[in-house]
Short mmCIF file of N, CA and C in Angstrom, two decimals:
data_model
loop_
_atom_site.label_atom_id
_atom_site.label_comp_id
_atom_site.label_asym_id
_atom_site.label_seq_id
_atom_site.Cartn_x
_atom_site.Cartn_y
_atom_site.Cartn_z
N UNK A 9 94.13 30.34 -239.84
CA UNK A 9 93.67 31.29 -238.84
C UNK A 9 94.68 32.43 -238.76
N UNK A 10 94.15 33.87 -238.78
CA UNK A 10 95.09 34.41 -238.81
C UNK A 10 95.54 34.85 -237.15
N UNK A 11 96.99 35.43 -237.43
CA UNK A 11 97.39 36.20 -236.16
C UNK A 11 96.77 36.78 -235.01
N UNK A 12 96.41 36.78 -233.89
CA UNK A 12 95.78 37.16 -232.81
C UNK A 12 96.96 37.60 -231.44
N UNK A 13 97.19 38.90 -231.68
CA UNK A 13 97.95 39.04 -229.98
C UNK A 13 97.57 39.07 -228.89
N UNK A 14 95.89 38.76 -228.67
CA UNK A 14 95.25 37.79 -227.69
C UNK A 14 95.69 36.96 -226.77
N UNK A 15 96.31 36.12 -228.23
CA UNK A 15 96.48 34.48 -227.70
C UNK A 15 98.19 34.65 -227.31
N UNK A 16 98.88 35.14 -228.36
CA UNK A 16 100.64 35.71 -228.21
C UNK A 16 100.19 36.09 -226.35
N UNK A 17 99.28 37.30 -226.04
CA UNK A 17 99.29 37.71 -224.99
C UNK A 17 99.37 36.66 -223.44
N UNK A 18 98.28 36.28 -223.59
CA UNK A 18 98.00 34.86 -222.76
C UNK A 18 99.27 33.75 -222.70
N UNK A 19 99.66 33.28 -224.20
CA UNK A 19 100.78 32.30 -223.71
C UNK A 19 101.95 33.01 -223.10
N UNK A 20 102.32 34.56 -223.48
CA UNK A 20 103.23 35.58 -222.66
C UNK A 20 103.03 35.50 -221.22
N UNK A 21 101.31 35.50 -220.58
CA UNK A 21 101.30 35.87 -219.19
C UNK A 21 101.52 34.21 -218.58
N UNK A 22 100.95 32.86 -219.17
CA UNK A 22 101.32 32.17 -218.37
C UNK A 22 102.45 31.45 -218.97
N UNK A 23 103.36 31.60 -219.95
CA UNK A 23 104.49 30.87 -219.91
C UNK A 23 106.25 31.66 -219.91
N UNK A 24 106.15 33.24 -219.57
CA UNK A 24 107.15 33.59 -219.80
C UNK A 24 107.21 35.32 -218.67
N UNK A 25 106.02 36.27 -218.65
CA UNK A 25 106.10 37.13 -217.97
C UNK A 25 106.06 36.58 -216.19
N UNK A 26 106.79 37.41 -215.33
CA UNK A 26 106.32 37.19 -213.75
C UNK A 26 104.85 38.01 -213.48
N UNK A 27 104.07 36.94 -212.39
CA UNK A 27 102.66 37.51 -212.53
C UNK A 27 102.55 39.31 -211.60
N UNK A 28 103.75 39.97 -211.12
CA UNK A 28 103.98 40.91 -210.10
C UNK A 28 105.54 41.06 -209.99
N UNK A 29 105.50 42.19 -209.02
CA UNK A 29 106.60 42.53 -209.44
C UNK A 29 107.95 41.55 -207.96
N UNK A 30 106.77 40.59 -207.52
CA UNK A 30 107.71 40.34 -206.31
C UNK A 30 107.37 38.03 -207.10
N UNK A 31 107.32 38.31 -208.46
CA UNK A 31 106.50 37.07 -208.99
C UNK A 31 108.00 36.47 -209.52
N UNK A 32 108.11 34.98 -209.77
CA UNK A 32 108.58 33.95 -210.18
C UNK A 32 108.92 34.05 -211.90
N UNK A 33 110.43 34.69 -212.28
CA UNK A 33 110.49 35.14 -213.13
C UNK A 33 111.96 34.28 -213.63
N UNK A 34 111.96 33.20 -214.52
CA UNK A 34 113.42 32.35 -215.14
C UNK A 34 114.61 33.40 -215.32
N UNK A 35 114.77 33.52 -213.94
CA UNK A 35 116.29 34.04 -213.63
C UNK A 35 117.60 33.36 -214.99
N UNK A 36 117.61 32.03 -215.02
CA UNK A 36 118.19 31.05 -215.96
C UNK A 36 118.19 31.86 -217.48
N UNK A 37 118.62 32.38 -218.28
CA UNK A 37 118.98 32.89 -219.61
C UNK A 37 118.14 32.12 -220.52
N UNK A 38 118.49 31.02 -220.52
CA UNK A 38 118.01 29.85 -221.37
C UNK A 38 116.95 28.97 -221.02
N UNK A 39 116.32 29.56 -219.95
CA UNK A 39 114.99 28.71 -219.95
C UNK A 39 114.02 30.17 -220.14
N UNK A 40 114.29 31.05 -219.74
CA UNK A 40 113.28 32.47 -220.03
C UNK A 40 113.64 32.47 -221.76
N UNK A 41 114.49 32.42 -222.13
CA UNK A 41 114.76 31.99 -223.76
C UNK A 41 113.39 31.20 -224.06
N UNK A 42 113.83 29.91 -223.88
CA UNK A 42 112.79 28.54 -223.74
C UNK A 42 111.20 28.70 -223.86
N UNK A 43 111.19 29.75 -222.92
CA UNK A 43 109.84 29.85 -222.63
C UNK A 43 109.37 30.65 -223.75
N UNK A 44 109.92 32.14 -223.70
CA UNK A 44 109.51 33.37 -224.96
C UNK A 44 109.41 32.76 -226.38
N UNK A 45 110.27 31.68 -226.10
CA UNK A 45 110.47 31.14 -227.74
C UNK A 45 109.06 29.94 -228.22
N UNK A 46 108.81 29.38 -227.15
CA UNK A 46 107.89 28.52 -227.72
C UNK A 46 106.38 29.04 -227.70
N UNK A 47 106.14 30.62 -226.41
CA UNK A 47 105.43 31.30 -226.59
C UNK A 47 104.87 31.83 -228.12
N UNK A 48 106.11 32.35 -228.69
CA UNK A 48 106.09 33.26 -229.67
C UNK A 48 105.78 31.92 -231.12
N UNK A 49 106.85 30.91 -230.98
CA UNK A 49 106.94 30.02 -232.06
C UNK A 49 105.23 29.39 -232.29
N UNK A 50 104.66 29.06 -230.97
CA UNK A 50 103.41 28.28 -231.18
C UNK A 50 102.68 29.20 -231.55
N UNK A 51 102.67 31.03 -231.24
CA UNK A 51 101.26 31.73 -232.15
C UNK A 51 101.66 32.30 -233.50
N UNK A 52 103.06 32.26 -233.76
CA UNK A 52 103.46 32.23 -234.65
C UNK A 52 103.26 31.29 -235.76
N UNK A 53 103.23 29.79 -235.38
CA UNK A 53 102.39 29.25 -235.84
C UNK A 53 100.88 28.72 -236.82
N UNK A 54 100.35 29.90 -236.23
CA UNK A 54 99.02 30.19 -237.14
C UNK A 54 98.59 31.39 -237.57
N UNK A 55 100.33 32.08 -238.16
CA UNK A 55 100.10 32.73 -239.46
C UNK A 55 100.17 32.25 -240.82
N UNK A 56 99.69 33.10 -241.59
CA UNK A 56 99.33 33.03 -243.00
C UNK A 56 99.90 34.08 -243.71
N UNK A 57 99.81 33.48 -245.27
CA UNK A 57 99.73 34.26 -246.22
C UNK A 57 99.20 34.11 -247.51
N UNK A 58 98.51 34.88 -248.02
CA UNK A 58 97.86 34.70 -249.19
C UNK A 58 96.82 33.42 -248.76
N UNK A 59 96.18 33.16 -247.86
CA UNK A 59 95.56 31.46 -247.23
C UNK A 59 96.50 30.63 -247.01
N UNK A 60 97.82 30.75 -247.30
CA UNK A 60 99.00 29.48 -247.26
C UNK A 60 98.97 29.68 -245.48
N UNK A 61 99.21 28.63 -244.42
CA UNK A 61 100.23 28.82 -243.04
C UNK A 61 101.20 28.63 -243.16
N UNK A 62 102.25 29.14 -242.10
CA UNK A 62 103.63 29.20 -242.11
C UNK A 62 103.67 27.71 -241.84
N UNK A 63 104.49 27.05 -242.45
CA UNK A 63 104.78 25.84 -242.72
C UNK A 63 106.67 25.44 -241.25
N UNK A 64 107.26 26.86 -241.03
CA UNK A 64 108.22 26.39 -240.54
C UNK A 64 108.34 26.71 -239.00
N UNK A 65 107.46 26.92 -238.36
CA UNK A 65 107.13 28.21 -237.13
C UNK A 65 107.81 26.92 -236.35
N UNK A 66 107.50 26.04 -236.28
CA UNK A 66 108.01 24.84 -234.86
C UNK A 66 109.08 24.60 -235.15
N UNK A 67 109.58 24.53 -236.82
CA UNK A 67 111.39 23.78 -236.85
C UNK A 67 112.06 24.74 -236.74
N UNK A 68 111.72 26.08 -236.53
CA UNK A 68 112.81 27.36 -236.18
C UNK A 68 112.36 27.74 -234.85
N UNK A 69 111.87 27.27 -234.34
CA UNK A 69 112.13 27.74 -232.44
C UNK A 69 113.16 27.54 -232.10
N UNK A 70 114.20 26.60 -232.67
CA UNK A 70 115.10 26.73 -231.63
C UNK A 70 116.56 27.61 -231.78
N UNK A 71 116.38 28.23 -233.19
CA UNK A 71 116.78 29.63 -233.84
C UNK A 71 116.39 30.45 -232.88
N UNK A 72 114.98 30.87 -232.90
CA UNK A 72 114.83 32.03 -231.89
C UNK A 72 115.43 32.14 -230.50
N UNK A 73 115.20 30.52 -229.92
CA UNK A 73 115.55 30.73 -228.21
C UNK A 73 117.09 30.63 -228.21
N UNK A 74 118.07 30.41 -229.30
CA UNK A 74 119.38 30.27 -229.24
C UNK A 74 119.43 32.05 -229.38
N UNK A 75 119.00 32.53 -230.25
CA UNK A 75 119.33 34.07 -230.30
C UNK A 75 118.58 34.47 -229.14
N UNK A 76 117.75 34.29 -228.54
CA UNK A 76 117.25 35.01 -227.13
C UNK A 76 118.03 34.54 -226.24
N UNK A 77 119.09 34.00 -225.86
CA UNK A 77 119.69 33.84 -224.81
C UNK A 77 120.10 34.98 -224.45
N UNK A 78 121.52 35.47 -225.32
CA UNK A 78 122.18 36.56 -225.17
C UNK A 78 121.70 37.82 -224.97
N UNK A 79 120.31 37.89 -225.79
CA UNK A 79 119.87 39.11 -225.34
C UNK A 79 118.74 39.44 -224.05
N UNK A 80 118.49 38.03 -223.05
CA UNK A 80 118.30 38.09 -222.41
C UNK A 80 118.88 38.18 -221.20
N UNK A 81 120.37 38.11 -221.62
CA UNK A 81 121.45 38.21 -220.42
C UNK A 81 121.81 39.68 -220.30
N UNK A 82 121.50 40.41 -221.55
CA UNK A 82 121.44 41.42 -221.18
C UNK A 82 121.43 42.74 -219.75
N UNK A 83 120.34 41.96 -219.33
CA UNK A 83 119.96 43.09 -217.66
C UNK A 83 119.51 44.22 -218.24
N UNK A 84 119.09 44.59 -218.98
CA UNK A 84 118.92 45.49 -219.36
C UNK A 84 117.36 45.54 -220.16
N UNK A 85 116.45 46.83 -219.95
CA UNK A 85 115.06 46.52 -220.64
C UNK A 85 115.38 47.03 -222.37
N UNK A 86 116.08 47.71 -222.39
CA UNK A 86 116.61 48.41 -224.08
C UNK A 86 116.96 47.36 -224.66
N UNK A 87 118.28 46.67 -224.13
CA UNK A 87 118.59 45.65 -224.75
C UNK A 87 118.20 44.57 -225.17
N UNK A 88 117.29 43.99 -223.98
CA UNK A 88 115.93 42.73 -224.02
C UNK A 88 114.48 43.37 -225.00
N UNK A 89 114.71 44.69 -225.06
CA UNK A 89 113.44 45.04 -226.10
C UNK A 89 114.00 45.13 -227.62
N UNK A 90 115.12 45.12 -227.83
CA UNK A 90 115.61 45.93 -229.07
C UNK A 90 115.81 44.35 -229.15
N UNK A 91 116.22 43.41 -228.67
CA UNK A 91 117.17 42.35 -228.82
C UNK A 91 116.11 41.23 -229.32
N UNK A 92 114.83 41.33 -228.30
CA UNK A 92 113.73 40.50 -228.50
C UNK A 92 113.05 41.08 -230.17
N UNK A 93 112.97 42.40 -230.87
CA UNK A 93 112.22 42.54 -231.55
C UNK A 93 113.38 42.44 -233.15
N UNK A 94 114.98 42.35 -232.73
CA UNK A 94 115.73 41.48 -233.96
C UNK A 94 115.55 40.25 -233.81
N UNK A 95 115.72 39.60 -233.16
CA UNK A 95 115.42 38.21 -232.91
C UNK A 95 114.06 37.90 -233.25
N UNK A 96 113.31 38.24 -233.27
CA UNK A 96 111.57 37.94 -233.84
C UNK A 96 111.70 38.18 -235.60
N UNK A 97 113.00 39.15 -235.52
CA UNK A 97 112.77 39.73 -237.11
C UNK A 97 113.75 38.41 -238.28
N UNK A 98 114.73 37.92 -236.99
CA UNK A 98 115.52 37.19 -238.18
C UNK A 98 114.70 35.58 -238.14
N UNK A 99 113.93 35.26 -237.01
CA UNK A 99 112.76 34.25 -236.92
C UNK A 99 111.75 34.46 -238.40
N UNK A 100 111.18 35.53 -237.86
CA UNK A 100 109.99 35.70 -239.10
C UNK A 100 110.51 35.49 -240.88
N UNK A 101 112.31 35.91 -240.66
CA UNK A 101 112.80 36.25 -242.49
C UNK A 101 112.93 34.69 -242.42
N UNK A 102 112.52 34.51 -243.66
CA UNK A 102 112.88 32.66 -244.37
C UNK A 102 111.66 31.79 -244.11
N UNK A 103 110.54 32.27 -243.05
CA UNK A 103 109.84 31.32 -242.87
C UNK A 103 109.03 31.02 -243.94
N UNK A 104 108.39 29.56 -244.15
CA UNK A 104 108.32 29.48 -245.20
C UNK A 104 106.81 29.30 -245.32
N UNK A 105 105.90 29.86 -246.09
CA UNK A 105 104.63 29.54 -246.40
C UNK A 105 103.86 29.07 -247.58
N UNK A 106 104.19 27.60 -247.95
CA UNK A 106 104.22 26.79 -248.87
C UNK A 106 105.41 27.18 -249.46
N UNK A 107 105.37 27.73 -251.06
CA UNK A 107 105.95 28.05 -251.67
C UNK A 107 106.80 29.64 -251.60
N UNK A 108 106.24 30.29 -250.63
CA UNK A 108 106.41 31.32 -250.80
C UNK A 108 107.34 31.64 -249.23
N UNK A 109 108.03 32.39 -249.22
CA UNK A 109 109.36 32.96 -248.27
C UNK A 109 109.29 34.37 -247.60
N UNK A 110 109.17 34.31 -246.70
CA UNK A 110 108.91 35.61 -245.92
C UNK A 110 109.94 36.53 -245.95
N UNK A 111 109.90 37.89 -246.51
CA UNK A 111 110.82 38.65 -245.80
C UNK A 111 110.98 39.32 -244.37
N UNK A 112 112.11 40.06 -244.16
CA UNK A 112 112.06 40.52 -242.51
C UNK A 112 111.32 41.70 -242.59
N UNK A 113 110.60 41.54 -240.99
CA UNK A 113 109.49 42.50 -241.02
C UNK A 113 110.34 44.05 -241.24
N UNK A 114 109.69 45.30 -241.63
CA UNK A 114 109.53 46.50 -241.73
C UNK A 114 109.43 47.38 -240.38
N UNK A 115 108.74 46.77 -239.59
CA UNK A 115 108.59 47.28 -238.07
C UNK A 115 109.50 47.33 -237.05
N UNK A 116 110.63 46.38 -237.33
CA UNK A 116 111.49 45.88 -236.09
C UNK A 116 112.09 47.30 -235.11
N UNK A 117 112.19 47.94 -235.67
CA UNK A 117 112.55 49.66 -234.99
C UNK A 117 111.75 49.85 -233.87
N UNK A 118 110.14 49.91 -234.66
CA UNK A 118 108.97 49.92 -233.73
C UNK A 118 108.69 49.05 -232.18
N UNK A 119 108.91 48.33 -232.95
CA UNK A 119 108.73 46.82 -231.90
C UNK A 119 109.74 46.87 -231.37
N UNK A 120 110.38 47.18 -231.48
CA UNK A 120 111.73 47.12 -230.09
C UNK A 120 111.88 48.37 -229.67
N UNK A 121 111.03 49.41 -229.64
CA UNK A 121 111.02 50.35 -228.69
C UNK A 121 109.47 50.13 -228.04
N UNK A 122 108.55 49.44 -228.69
CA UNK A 122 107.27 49.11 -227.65
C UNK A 122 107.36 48.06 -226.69
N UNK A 123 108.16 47.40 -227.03
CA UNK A 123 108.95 46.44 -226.18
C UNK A 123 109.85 46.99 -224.98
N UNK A 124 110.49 47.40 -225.15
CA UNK A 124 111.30 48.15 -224.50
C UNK A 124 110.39 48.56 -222.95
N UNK A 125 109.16 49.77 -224.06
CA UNK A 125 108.87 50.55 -223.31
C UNK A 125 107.52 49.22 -222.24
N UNK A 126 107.25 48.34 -222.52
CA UNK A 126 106.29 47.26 -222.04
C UNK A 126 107.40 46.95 -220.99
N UNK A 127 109.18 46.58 -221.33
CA UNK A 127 109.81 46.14 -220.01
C UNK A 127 110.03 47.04 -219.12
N UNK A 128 109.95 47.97 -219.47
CA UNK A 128 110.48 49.09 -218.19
C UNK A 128 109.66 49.36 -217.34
N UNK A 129 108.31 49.47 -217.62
CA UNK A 129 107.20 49.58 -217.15
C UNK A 129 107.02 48.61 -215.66
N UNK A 130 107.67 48.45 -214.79
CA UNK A 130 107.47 47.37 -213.85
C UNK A 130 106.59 47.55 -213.29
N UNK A 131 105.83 48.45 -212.95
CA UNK A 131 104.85 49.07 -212.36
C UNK A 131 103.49 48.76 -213.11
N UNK A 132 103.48 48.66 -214.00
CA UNK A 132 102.06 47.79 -215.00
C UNK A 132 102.00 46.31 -214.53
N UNK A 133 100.78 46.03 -214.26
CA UNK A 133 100.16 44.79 -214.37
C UNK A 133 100.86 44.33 -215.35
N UNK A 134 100.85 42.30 -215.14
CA UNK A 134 101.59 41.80 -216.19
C UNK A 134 100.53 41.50 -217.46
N UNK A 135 99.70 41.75 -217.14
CA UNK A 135 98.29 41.20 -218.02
C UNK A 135 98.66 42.89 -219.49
N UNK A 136 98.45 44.05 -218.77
CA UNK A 136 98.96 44.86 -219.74
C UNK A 136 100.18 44.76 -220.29
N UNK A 137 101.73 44.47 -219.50
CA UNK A 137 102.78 44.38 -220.18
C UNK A 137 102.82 43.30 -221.54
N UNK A 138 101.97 42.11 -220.88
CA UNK A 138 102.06 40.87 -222.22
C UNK A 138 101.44 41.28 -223.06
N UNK A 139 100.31 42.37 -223.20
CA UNK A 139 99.42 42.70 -224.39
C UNK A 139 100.53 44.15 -225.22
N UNK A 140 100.99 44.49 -224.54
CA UNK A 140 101.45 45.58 -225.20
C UNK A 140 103.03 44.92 -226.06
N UNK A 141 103.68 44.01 -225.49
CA UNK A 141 104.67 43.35 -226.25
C UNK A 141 104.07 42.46 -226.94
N UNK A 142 102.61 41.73 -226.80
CA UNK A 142 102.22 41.07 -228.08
C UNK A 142 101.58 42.24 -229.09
N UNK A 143 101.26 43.33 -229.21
CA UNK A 143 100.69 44.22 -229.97
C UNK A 143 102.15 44.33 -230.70
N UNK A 144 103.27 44.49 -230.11
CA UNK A 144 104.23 45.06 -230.58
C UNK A 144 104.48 43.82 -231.94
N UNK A 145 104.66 42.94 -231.36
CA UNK A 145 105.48 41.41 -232.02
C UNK A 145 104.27 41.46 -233.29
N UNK A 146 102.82 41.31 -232.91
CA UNK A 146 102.04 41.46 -233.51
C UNK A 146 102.09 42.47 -234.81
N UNK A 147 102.28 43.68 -234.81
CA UNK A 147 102.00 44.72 -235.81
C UNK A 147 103.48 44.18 -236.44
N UNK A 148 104.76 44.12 -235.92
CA UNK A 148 105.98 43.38 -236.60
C UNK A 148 105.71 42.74 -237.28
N UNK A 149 105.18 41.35 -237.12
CA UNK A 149 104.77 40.33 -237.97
C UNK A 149 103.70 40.64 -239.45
N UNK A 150 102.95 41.41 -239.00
CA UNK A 150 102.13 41.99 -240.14
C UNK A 150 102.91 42.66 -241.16
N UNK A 151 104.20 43.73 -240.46
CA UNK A 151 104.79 43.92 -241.70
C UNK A 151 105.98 43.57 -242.56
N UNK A 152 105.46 41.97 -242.41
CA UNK A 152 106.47 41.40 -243.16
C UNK A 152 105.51 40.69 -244.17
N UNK A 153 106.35 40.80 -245.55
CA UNK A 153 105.72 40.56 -247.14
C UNK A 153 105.98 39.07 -247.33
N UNK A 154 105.60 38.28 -247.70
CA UNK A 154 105.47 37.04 -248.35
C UNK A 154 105.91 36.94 -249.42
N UNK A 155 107.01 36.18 -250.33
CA UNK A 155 107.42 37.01 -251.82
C UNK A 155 106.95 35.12 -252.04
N UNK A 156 105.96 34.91 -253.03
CA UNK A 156 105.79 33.50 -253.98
C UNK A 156 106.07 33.52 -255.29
N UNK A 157 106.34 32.44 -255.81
CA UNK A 157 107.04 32.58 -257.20
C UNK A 157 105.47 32.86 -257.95
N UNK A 158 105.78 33.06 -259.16
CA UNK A 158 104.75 33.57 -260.44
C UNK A 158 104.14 32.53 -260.41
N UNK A 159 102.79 32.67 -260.82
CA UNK A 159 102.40 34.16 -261.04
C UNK A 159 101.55 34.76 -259.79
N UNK A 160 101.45 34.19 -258.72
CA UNK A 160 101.38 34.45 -257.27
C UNK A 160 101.50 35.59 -256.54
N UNK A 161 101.09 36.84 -256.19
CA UNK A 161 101.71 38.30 -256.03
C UNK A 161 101.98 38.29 -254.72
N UNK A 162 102.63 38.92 -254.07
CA UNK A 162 103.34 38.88 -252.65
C UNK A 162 102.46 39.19 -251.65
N UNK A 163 102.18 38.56 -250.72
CA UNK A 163 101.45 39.20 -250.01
C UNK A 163 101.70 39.06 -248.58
N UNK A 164 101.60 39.93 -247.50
CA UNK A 164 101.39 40.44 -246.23
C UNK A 164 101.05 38.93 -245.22
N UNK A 165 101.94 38.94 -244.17
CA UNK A 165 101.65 37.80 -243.32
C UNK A 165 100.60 38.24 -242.71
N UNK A 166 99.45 37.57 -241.92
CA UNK A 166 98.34 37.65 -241.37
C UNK A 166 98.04 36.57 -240.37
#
């Protein structure tokens, strides 16, 4: 099945965004880690490439939420956007889809300024903020290449 920031969106609004701006938000580093990470790891999950699925999306969550700590201690929306969309990028490099090895996405620039601009935004509904940081994570993930050995040609996560 491929990628959907739908679903990224939804597990964003109920396992990691506050529902308002006066809403219940993991103050704790490492459990807002916790949360973003298994968000991201489980729709991460049911990408592809070439028909292969990512084979490693659950045994590297805890890669991602160890690197989201720090950049969630941040305080900062630049830092938590720029920080969240390297951290998605060194997640996505190595994962493995059968035979074949993902490189790091092409987008990460992108995505951590749509990110960014999704945290600053406090004033947006959380239903738009989670769609606009899953669009972000989303189009990231797409542009990262799949490299499989021969005679197999590389192809685009999905």
């Amino acid at each position: 099945m491929p990628l959907v920031p739908a679903a990224l969106s939804q597990s964003l609004q109920s396992q990691w965004l506050p529902r308002d701006e006066n809403g219940d938000f993991k103050d704790d580093a490492a459990a807002s880690a916790q949360a973003l990470a298994g968000a991201v790891a489980d729709w991460f999950g049911m990408a592809m490439a070439a028909g292969i699925p990512c084979a490693t999306a659950a045994a590297r969550k805890g890669q991602l939420q160890a690197q989201l700590v720090p950049v969630l201690q941040a305080g900062s929306a630049a830092a938590a956007g720029q920080g969240i969309a390297l951290s998605f990028m060194a997640y996505v490099a190595g994962q493995s889809f059968g035979p074949g090895v993902a490189a790091p996405p092409v987008a990460t620039a992108a995505a951590g300024a749509a990110i960014t601009a999704a945290l600053s935004d406090t004033g947006a509904a959380q239903s738009s903020r989670a769609d606009r940081i899953a669009a972000a994570l989303h189009a990231q993930a797409l542009s990262a290449i799949v490299t499989f050995p021969p005679p197999m040609p590389p192809a685009p996560v999905t």
